[in-house]
Amino acid sequence: MAVLFTKTSSIAEAVALIQSISANKLPLILKRLVEKLHEPEEAAFTEEEISKLTNSLKISKNDVQLLLTTCTFFFSQAAFHNAKPGIFGRQLAAVGMDEDRVSIFQEIWTEQGKSVVSLLRKQSIATHQKHETTQIEFDHKELYQFFDQLDTIQSQLDSLS
């Protein structure tokens, strides 16, 4: 299996933040992130919720953002590689996460990993199946100019072969 993530300074900083969060609060945050993983255009937490997290976790807003972004990255990589919980756990341990936090990540991935991967696959297929039609109206003169342009382009293409 490929390496899901490597230890960088920001990942090390995020792992330290993860380990500072109580084992009661972390699963709630991670479950929300995983539930929203297949909706990248929709934020998992509103600004108000981030503010509440800042107060509840007693860390800065930037640290909350780093925490959320890194945890989302961990789960995204696990989904992309369709990682089994054991492999996911070993990769998290390799970047310095302690055993208790690793088991929380693994438990959530065990519960929701298959459905997340399935939703992401459907989303991927759906985005490739969109067919858009465009309707253009021309008057006679514009239509003739357009035809001339197409004819010129076709001639240039024919000369290439």
Coordinates of N, CA, C and O in Angstrom, one line a residue:
M1 N 0.8 -1.2 0.0 CA 0.0 0.0 0.0 C 0.9 1.2 0.0 O 1.9 1.3 0.7
A2 N 0.5 2.2 -0.7 CA 1.2 3.5 -0.8 C 1.1 4.2 0.5 O 0.2 4.0 1.3
V3 N 2.1 5.1 0.7 CA 2.0 6.0 1.9 C 0.9 7.0 1.7 O 0.8 7.6 0.7
L4 N 0.0 7.0 2.7 CA -1.2 7.9 2.6 C -0.8 9.3 2.9 O -1.3 10.2 2.2
F5 N 0.1 9.6 3.8 CA 0.6 10.9 4.1 C 2.0 10.8 4.8 O 2.3 9.8 5.4
T6 N 2.7 11.9 4.6 CA 4.0 11.9 5.2 C 4.0 13.0 6.3 O 3.3 13.9 6.3
K7 N 4.9 12.8 7.3 CA 5.0 13.7 8.4 C 5.7 15.0 7.9 O 6.8 15.1 7.6
T8 N 4.9 16.1 7.9 CA 5.4 17.4 7.7 C 5.2 18.3 8.9 O 4.7 17.8 9.9
S9 N 5.8 19.5 8.9 CA 5.6 20.3 10.1 C 4.2 20.6 10.5 O 3.8 20.6 11.6
S10 N 3.4 20.8 9.4 CA 2.0 21.2 9.7 C 1.2 19.9 10.2 O 0.3 20.0 11.1
I11 N 1.5 18.7 9.6 CA 0.9 17.5 10.1 C 1.3 17.2 11.5 O 0.5 16.9 12.4
A12 N 2.6 17.4 11.8 CA 3.1 17.2 13.2 C 2.4 18.2 14.2 O 1.9 17.8 15.3
E13 N 2.2 19.4 13.8 CA 1.5 20.4 14.6 C 0.0 20.0 14.8 O -0.6 20.1 15.9
A14 N -0.6 19.5 13.7 CA -2.0 19.1 13.8 C -2.2 17.8 14.7 O -3.1 17.7 15.4
V15 N -1.2 16.9 14.6 CA -1.3 15.7 15.4 C -1.2 16.1 16.9 O -1.9 15.5 17.7
A16 N -0.3 17.1 17.2 CA -0.2 17.5 18.6 C -1.6 18.1 19.0 O -2.0 17.9 20.2
L17 N -2.2 18.9 18.1 CA -3.6 19.4 18.5 C -4.6 18.3 18.7 O -5.4 18.3 19.6
I18 N -4.5 17.3 17.8 CA -5.5 16.1 17.9 C -5.3 15.5 19.2 O -6.3 15.1 19.9
Q19 N -4.1 15.3 19.6 CA -3.8 14.6 20.9 C -4.1 15.4 22.1 O -4.3 14.9 23.2
S20 N -4.3 16.7 21.9 CA -4.7 17.6 23.0 C -6.2 17.6 23.3 O -6.7 18.1 24.3
I21 N -7.0 17.1 22.3 CA -8.4 17.1 22.4 C -8.9 15.9 23.2 O -8.4 14.7 23.0
S22 N -9.9 16.0 24.0 CA -10.3 14.9 24.9 C -10.9 13.8 24.0 O -11.5 14.1 22.9
A23 N -10.8 12.6 24.5 CA -11.3 11.4 23.7 C -12.8 11.5 23.6 O -13.4 10.7 22.8
N24 N -13.5 12.3 24.4 CA -15.0 12.5 24.3 C -15.4 13.4 23.1 O -16.4 13.2 22.5
K25 N -14.6 14.5 22.9 CA -14.9 15.5 21.9 C -14.4 15.1 20.5 O -15.1 15.4 19.5
L26 N -13.3 14.4 20.4 CA -12.7 14.1 19.1 C -13.6 13.3 18.2 O -13.7 13.7 17.0
P27 N -14.2 12.2 18.7 CA -15.1 11.5 17.8 C -16.2 12.3 17.2 O -16.6 12.1 16.0
L28 N -16.8 13.3 17.9 CA -17.9 14.1 17.4 C -17.4 15.0 16.3 O -18.1 15.1 15.3
I29 N -16.2 15.5 16.4 CA -15.6 16.3 15.4 C -15.3 15.5 14.1 O -15.7 15.9 13.0
L30 N -14.7 14.3 14.3 CA -14.3 13.5 13.2 C -15.5 13.0 12.5 O -15.5 12.9 11.2
K31 N -16.6 12.6 13.2 CA -17.8 12.1 12.5 C -18.4 13.1 11.6 O -18.8 12.8 10.5
R32 N -18.4 14.4 12.1 CA -19.0 15.5 11.3 C -18.1 15.6 10.0 O -18.6 15.8 8.9
L33 N -16.8 15.6 10.2 CA -15.9 15.8 9.0 C -16.1 14.6 8.0 O -16.2 14.9 6.8
V34 N -16.3 13.4 8.5 CA -16.4 12.3 7.6 C -17.8 12.4 6.9 O -17.9 12.0 5.7
E35 N -18.8 12.8 7.6 CA -20.1 12.9 7.0 C -20.2 13.9 5.9 O -20.9 13.8 4.9
K36 N -19.3 14.9 5.9 CA -19.3 16.0 4.9 C -18.2 15.8 3.9 O -18.0 16.6 3.0
L37 N -17.5 14.7 4.0 CA -16.3 14.5 3.1 C -16.7 14.4 1.6 O -15.9 14.9 0.8
H38 N -17.8 13.9 1.3 CA -18.2 13.8 -0.1 C -18.9 15.1 -0.6 O -19.3 15.1 -1.8
E39 N -18.9 16.1 0.2 CA -19.5 17.4 -0.2 C -18.4 18.5 0.0 O -18.5 19.3 0.9
P40 N -17.4 18.5 -0.9 CA -16.3 19.4 -0.7 C -16.7 20.9 -0.8 O -16.0 21.7 -0.2
E41 N -17.7 21.2 -1.5 CA -18.1 22.6 -1.6 C -18.9 23.1 -0.4 O -19.1 24.3 -0.2
E42 N -19.3 22.2 0.5 CA -20.0 22.5 1.7 C -19.1 22.3 2.9 O -18.6 21.2 3.2
A43 N -18.9 23.4 3.7 CA -18.0 23.3 4.9 C -18.7 22.4 6.0 O -19.9 22.4 6.2
A44 N -17.9 21.6 6.6 CA -18.4 20.7 7.7 C -18.9 21.5 8.9 O -19.8 21.1 9.6
F45 N -18.2 22.6 9.2 CA -18.6 23.5 10.3 C -18.8 24.9 9.8 O -18.0 25.4 9.0
T46 N -19.8 25.5 10.4 CA -20.1 26.9 10.1 C -19.1 27.8 10.9 O -18.4 27.3 11.8
E47 N -19.0 29.1 10.5 CA -18.2 30.0 11.3 C -18.5 30.0 12.7 O -17.7 30.1 13.6
E48 N -19.8 30.0 13.0 CA -20.3 30.0 14.4 C -19.8 28.8 15.1 O -19.4 28.8 16.3
E49 N -19.9 27.6 14.5 CA -19.5 26.4 15.1 C -18.0 26.4 15.3 O -17.5 25.9 16.3
I50 N -17.2 26.9 14.4 CA -15.8 27.0 14.5 C -15.4 27.9 15.7 O -14.5 27.6 16.5
S51 N -16.2 29.0 15.9 CA -16.0 29.8 17.1 C -16.3 29.1 18.4 O -15.5 29.2 19.3
K52 N -17.3 28.3 18.4 CA -17.6 27.5 19.5 C -16.5 26.4 19.8 O -16.2 26.2 21.0
L53 N -16.0 25.8 18.7 CA -14.9 24.9 18.9 C -13.7 25.6 19.5 O -13.0 25.0 20.3
T54 N -13.4 26.8 19.0 CA -12.3 27.5 19.5 C -12.4 27.7 21.0 O -11.4 27.5 21.8
N55 N -13.6 28.1 21.5 CA -13.8 28.2 22.9 C -13.8 26.9 23.7 O -13.2 26.8 24.7
S56 N -14.4 25.9 23.1 CA -14.6 24.6 23.8 C -13.2 23.9 23.9 O -12.9 23.3 24.9
L57 N -12.4 24.0 22.8 CA -11.1 23.3 22.8 C -10.0 24.1 23.4 O -8.9 23.6 23.5
K58 N -10.3 25.4 23.6 CA -9.3 26.4 24.1 C -8.0 26.5 23.2 O -6.9 26.4 23.7
I59 N -8.3 26.5 21.9 CA -7.2 26.7 20.9 C -7.6 27.9 20.0 O -8.8 28.2 19.9
S60 N -6.7 28.4 19.3 CA -7.0 29.5 18.4 C -7.8 29.1 17.2 O -7.9 27.9 16.8
K61 N -8.4 30.1 16.5 CA -9.2 29.8 15.3 C -8.3 29.1 14.2 O -8.7 28.2 13.5
N62 N -7.0 29.6 14.1 CA -6.1 29.0 13.1 C -5.8 27.6 13.4 O -5.7 26.8 12.5
D63 N -5.7 27.3 14.7 CA -5.4 25.9 15.1 C -6.7 25.0 14.9 O -6.5 23.9 14.4
V64 N -7.8 25.6 15.1 CA -9.1 24.8 14.7 C -9.1 24.5 13.2 O -9.4 23.4 12.8
Q65 N -8.8 25.5 12.4 CA -8.7 25.3 11.0 C -7.7 24.3 10.6 O -8.0 23.4 9.7
L66 N -6.5 24.3 11.2 CA -5.5 23.4 10.9 C -6.0 22.0 11.3 O -5.8 21.0 10.5
L67 N -6.6 21.8 12.4 CA -7.1 20.6 12.9 C -8.1 20.0 12.0 O -8.0 18.8 11.5
L68 N -9.1 20.8 11.6 CA -10.1 20.3 10.7 C -9.6 20.0 9.3 O -10.0 19.0 8.7
T69 N -8.7 20.8 8.8 CA -8.2 20.6 7.5 C -7.3 19.3 7.4 O -7.4 18.5 6.5
T70 N -6.5 19.1 8.5 CA -5.7 17.9 8.5 C -6.5 16.6 8.7 O -6.2 15.6 8.0
C71 N -7.5 16.7 9.6 CA -8.3 15.5 9.8 C -9.1 15.2 8.5 O -9.2 14.0 8.1
T72 N -9.5 16.2 7.8 CA -10.2 16.0 6.5 C -9.2 15.4 5.5 O -9.6 14.4 4.8
F73 N -8.0 15.9 5.5 CA -7.0 15.3 4.6 C -6.7 13.8 4.9 O -6.6 13.0 4.0
F74 N -6.6 13.5 6.2 CA -6.4 12.1 6.6 C -7.5 11.2 6.0 O -7.2 10.2 5.4
F75 N -8.7 11.6 6.3 CA -9.9 10.8 5.8 C -10.0 10.8 4.3 O -10.3 9.8 3.7
S76 N -9.7 11.9 3.6 CA -9.7 12.0 2.2 C -8.7 11.0 1.6 O -9.0 10.3 0.6
Q77 N -7.5 11.0 2.1 CA -6.4 10.1 1.6 C -6.9 8.6 1.9 O -6.7 7.8 1.0
A78 N -7.5 8.3 3.0 CA -7.9 7.0 3.3 C -9.0 6.6 2.3 O -9.0 5.5 1.8
A79 N -9.9 7.5 1.9 CA -10.9 7.2 0.9 C -10.3 7.1 -0.4 O -10.7 6.1 -1.2
F80 N -9.4 7.9 -0.8 CA -8.8 7.9 -2.1 C -8.1 6.5 -2.4 O -8.2 5.9 -3.4
H81 N -7.4 6.1 -1.3 CA -6.7 4.8 -1.4 C -7.5 3.6 -1.0 O -7.0 2.5 -1.0
N82 N -8.8 3.9 -0.6 CA -9.7 2.8 -0.1 C -9.0 2.0 1.0 O -8.9 0.8 0.9
A83 N -8.4 2.7 1.9 CA -7.5 2.1 2.9 C -8.4 1.3 3.9 O -9.4 1.8 4.4
K84 N -7.9 0.2 4.3 CA -8.5 -0.6 5.4 C -8.2 0.1 6.7 O -7.2 0.7 6.8
P85 N -9.0 -0.1 7.7 CA -8.8 0.6 9.0 C -7.4 0.3 9.6 O -6.8 1.2 10.2
G86 N -6.9 -1.0 9.5 CA -5.6 -1.3 10.1 C -4.5 -0.5 9.4 O -3.6 0.0 10.1
I87 N -4.5 -0.4 8.1 CA -3.5 0.3 7.3 C -3.6 1.8 7.7 O -2.6 2.5 7.9
F88 N -4.8 2.3 7.7 CA -5.1 3.7 8.1 C -4.5 4.0 9.4 O -3.8 5.0 9.6
G89 N -4.7 3.1 10.4 CA -4.2 3.3 11.7 C -2.7 3.3 11.8 O -2.0 4.1 12.5
R90 N -2.0 2.4 11.0 CA -0.6 2.3 11.0 C 0.0 3.6 10.4 O 1.0 4.1 10.9
Q91 N -0.7 4.1 9.4 CA -0.2 5.4 8.8 C -0.3 6.5 9.7 O 0.6 7.4 9.8
L92 N -1.4 6.6 10.5 CA -1.6 7.6 11.5 C -0.5 7.5 12.6 O 0.1 8.5 13.0
A93 N -0.2 6.3 13.0 CA 0.8 6.1 14.0 C 2.2 6.5 13.5 O 3.0 7.0 14.3
A94 N 2.4 6.3 12.2 CA 3.7 6.6 11.6 C 4.0 8.1 11.6 O 5.1 8.6 11.6
V95 N 2.9 9.0 11.7 CA 3.1 10.4 11.7 C 3.1 10.9 13.1 O 3.0 12.1 13.4
G96 N 3.1 10.0 14.1 CA 3.2 10.4 15.5 C 2.0 10.4 16.3 O 2.0 10.9 17.5
M97 N 0.9 9.9 15.8 CA -0.4 10.0 16.6 C -0.4 8.8 17.6 O 0.1 7.7 17.4
D98 N -0.8 9.1 18.8 CA -0.9 8.1 19.9 C -1.9 7.1 19.7 O -2.9 7.3 18.9
E99 N -1.8 6.0 20.4 CA -2.7 4.8 20.1 C -4.1 5.1 20.4 O -5.0 4.6 19.6
D100 N -4.4 5.9 21.4 CA -5.8 6.2 21.7 C -6.5 7.0 20.6 O -7.6 6.7 20.2
R101 N -5.8 8.0 20.0 CA -6.4 8.8 19.0 C -6.4 7.9 17.7 O -7.4 8.1 16.9
V102 N -5.4 7.1 17.4 CA -5.5 6.2 16.3 C -6.7 5.4 16.3 O -7.4 5.2 15.3
S103 N -7.0 4.8 17.5 CA -8.2 3.9 17.6 C -9.5 4.7 17.3 O -10.4 4.1 16.8
I104 N -9.6 6.0 17.7 CA -10.7 6.8 17.4 C -10.9 6.9 15.9 O -12.0 6.7 15.4
F105 N -9.8 7.3 15.2 CA -9.9 7.4 13.8 C -10.3 6.1 13.1 O -11.1 6.1 12.2
Q106 N -9.7 5.0 13.6 CA -10.0 3.7 13.0 C -11.4 3.3 13.2 O -12.1 2.8 12.3
E107 N -11.9 3.6 14.4 CA -13.3 3.2 14.7 C -14.3 4.0 13.7 O -15.2 3.4 13.2
I108 N -14.0 5.3 13.6 CA -14.9 6.1 12.7 C -14.7 5.6 11.2 O -15.7 5.5 10.5
W109 N -13.5 5.3 10.8 CA -13.3 4.8 9.5 C -14.0 3.4 9.3 O -14.5 3.2 8.2
T110 N -13.9 2.6 10.3 CA -14.6 1.3 10.2 C -16.1 1.5 10.0 O -16.7 0.8 9.2
E111 N -16.7 2.4 10.8 CA -18.1 2.6 10.7 C -18.5 3.3 9.4 O -19.6 2.9 8.9
Q112 N -17.8 4.2 8.9 CA -18.3 5.0 7.8 C -17.5 5.0 6.5 O -17.9 5.6 5.5
G113 N -16.3 4.3 6.6 CA -15.4 4.3 5.4 C -16.0 3.8 4.1 O -15.9 4.5 3.1
K114 N -16.7 2.7 4.2 CA -17.3 2.1 3.0 C -18.3 3.0 2.4 O -18.4 3.2 1.2
S115 N -19.2 3.6 3.2 CA -20.2 4.5 2.7 C -19.6 5.8 2.1 O -20.1 6.3 1.1
V116 N -18.5 6.3 2.7 CA -17.9 7.5 2.2 C -17.3 7.2 0.8 O -17.5 8.0 -0.2
V117 N -16.6 6.1 0.7 CA -16.0 5.7 -0.6 C -17.0 5.5 -1.7 O -16.9 6.0 -2.8
S118 N -18.1 4.9 -1.3 CA -19.2 4.7 -2.2 C -19.8 6.0 -2.7 O -20.1 6.2 -3.9
L119 N -20.0 6.9 -1.7 CA -20.6 8.3 -2.1 C -19.6 9.0 -3.0 O -20.0 9.7 -3.9
L120 N -18.3 8.9 -2.7 CA -17.4 9.6 -3.5 C -17.3 9.1 -4.9 O -17.2 9.8 -5.9
R121 N -17.4 7.8 -5.0 CA -17.5 7.1 -6.4 C -18.7 7.6 -7.2 O -18.6 7.9 -8.3
K122 N -19.8 7.6 -6.5 CA -21.1 8.0 -7.2 C -20.9 9.5 -7.6 O -21.3 9.9 -8.7
Q123 N -20.4 10.3 -6.8 CA -20.2 11.7 -7.1 C -19.2 11.8 -8.3 O -19.5 12.6 -9.2
S124 N -18.2 11.1 -8.3 CA -17.2 11.1 -9.4 C -17.9 10.7 -10.7 O -17.7 11.4 -11.7
I125 N -18.7 9.7 -10.7 CA -19.4 9.2 -11.9 C -20.4 10.3 -12.3 O -20.5 10.6 -13.5
A126 N -21.1 10.8 -11.4 CA -22.2 11.8 -11.7 C -21.6 13.0 -12.3 O -22.1 13.6 -13.3
T127 N -20.4 13.5 -11.9 CA -19.8 14.7 -12.4 C -19.4 14.4 -13.9 O -19.4 15.4 -14.7
H128 N -19.0 13.2 -14.2 CA -18.6 12.9 -15.6 C -19.7 12.7 -16.5 O -19.6 12.7 -17.7
Q129 N -20.9 12.5 -15.9 CA -22.1 12.2 -16.8 C -22.9 13.4 -17.1 O -23.9 13.3 -17.7
K130 N -22.6 14.5 -16.6 CA -23.3 15.7 -16.8 C -23.2 16.1 -18.3 O -22.1 16.2 -18.8
H131 N -24.3 16.3 -18.9 CA -24.3 16.8 -20.3 C -25.0 18.1 -20.4 O -26.1 18.3 -20.0
E132 N -24.3 19.1 -20.8 CA -24.9 20.4 -20.9 C -25.1 20.8 -22.4 O -24.3 20.4 -23.3
T133 N -26.3 21.4 -22.6 CA -26.6 21.8 -24.0 C -26.5 23.3 -24.0 O -26.9 24.0 -23.0
T134 N -26.1 23.9 -25.1 CA -26.0 25.3 -25.3 C -26.8 25.7 -26.5 O -26.7 25.0 -27.5
Q135 N -27.6 26.7 -26.4 CA -28.4 27.1 -27.5 C -27.9 28.5 -27.9 O -27.8 29.4 -27.1
I136 N -27.7 28.6 -29.2 CA -27.2 29.8 -29.8 C -28.1 30.3 -30.9 O -28.5 29.4 -31.7
E137 N -28.4 31.5 -31.0 CA -29.2 32.0 -32.1 C -28.3 33.0 -32.9 O -27.6 33.8 -32.4
F138 N -28.5 32.8 -34.2 CA -27.7 33.6 -35.2 C -28.7 34.2 -36.2 O -29.7 33.6 -36.5
D139 N -28.4 35.4 -36.6 CA -29.1 35.9 -37.8 C -28.4 35.3 -39.0 O -27.4 34.7 -38.9
H140 N -28.9 35.6 -40.2 CA -28.4 35.0 -41.4 C -26.9 35.4 -41.6 O -26.0 34.5 -41.9
K141 N -26.5 36.6 -41.4 CA -25.2 37.1 -41.6 C -24.2 36.4 -40.6 O -23.1 35.9 -41.0
E142 N -24.6 36.4 -39.3 CA -23.8 35.7 -38.3 C -23.6 34.2 -38.5 O -22.5 33.7 -38.3
L143 N -24.7 33.6 -39.0 CA -24.6 32.2 -39.3 C -23.6 31.9 -40.4 O -22.8 31.0 -40.4
Y144 N -23.6 32.7 -41.5 CA -22.7 32.6 -42.6 C -21.3 32.8 -42.1 O -20.4 32.0 -42.5
Q145 N -21.0 33.8 -41.3 CA -19.7 34.0 -40.7 C -19.2 32.8 -39.9 O -18.0 32.4 -40.0
F146 N -20.1 32.3 -39.1 CA -19.8 31.2 -38.3 C -19.4 30.0 -39.2 O -18.4 29.2 -38.9
F147 N -20.2 29.8 -40.2 CA -19.9 28.7 -41.2 C -18.6 28.8 -41.8 O -17.8 27.9 -41.9
D148 N -18.2 30.1 -42.2 CA -16.9 30.3 -42.8 C -15.8 30.0 -41.8 O -14.7 29.5 -42.2
Q149 N -16.0 30.4 -40.5 CA -15.0 30.1 -39.5 C -14.8 28.6 -39.3 O -13.6 28.1 -39.2
L150 N -15.9 27.9 -39.3 CA -15.8 26.4 -39.2 C -15.1 25.8 -40.4 O -14.3 24.9 -40.2
D151 N -15.4 26.3 -41.6 CA -14.8 25.8 -42.8 C -13.3 26.1 -42.8 O -12.5 25.2 -43.2
T152 N -12.9 27.2 -42.3 CA -11.5 27.6 -42.2 C -10.8 26.6 -41.2 O -9.7 26.1 -41.5
I153 N -11.4 26.4 -40.1 CA -10.8 25.5 -39.1 C -10.7 24.1 -39.6 O -9.7 23.4 -39.5
Q154 N -11.7 23.6 -40.3 CA -11.7 22.3 -40.9 C -10.5 22.2 -41.9 O -9.8 21.2 -42.0
S155 N -10.4 23.2 -42.7 CA -9.3 23.2 -43.7 C -7.9 23.1 -43.1 O -7.0 22.4 -43.5
Q156 N -7.8 23.8 -42.0 CA -6.5 23.8 -41.2 C -6.3 22.4 -40.6 O -5.2 21.9 -40.6
L157 N -7.3 21.8 -40.1 CA -7.2 20.5 -39.5 C -6.8 19.5 -40.6 O -6.0 18.6 -40.4
D158 N -7.5 19.6 -41.8 CA -7.2 18.7 -42.9 C -5.7 18.8 -43.4 O -5.1 17.8 -43.7
S159 N -5.2 20.0 -43.3 CA -3.8 20.2 -43.8 C -2.8 19.6 -42.8 O -1.7 19.4 -43.2
L160 N -3.2 19.4 -41.5 CA -2.3 18.8 -40.6 C -2.1 17.3 -40.8 O -1.0 16.8 -40.5
S161 N -3.0 16.7 -41.4 CA -2.9 15.2 -41.6 C -2.3 14.8 -42.9 O -1.8 15.5 -43.7

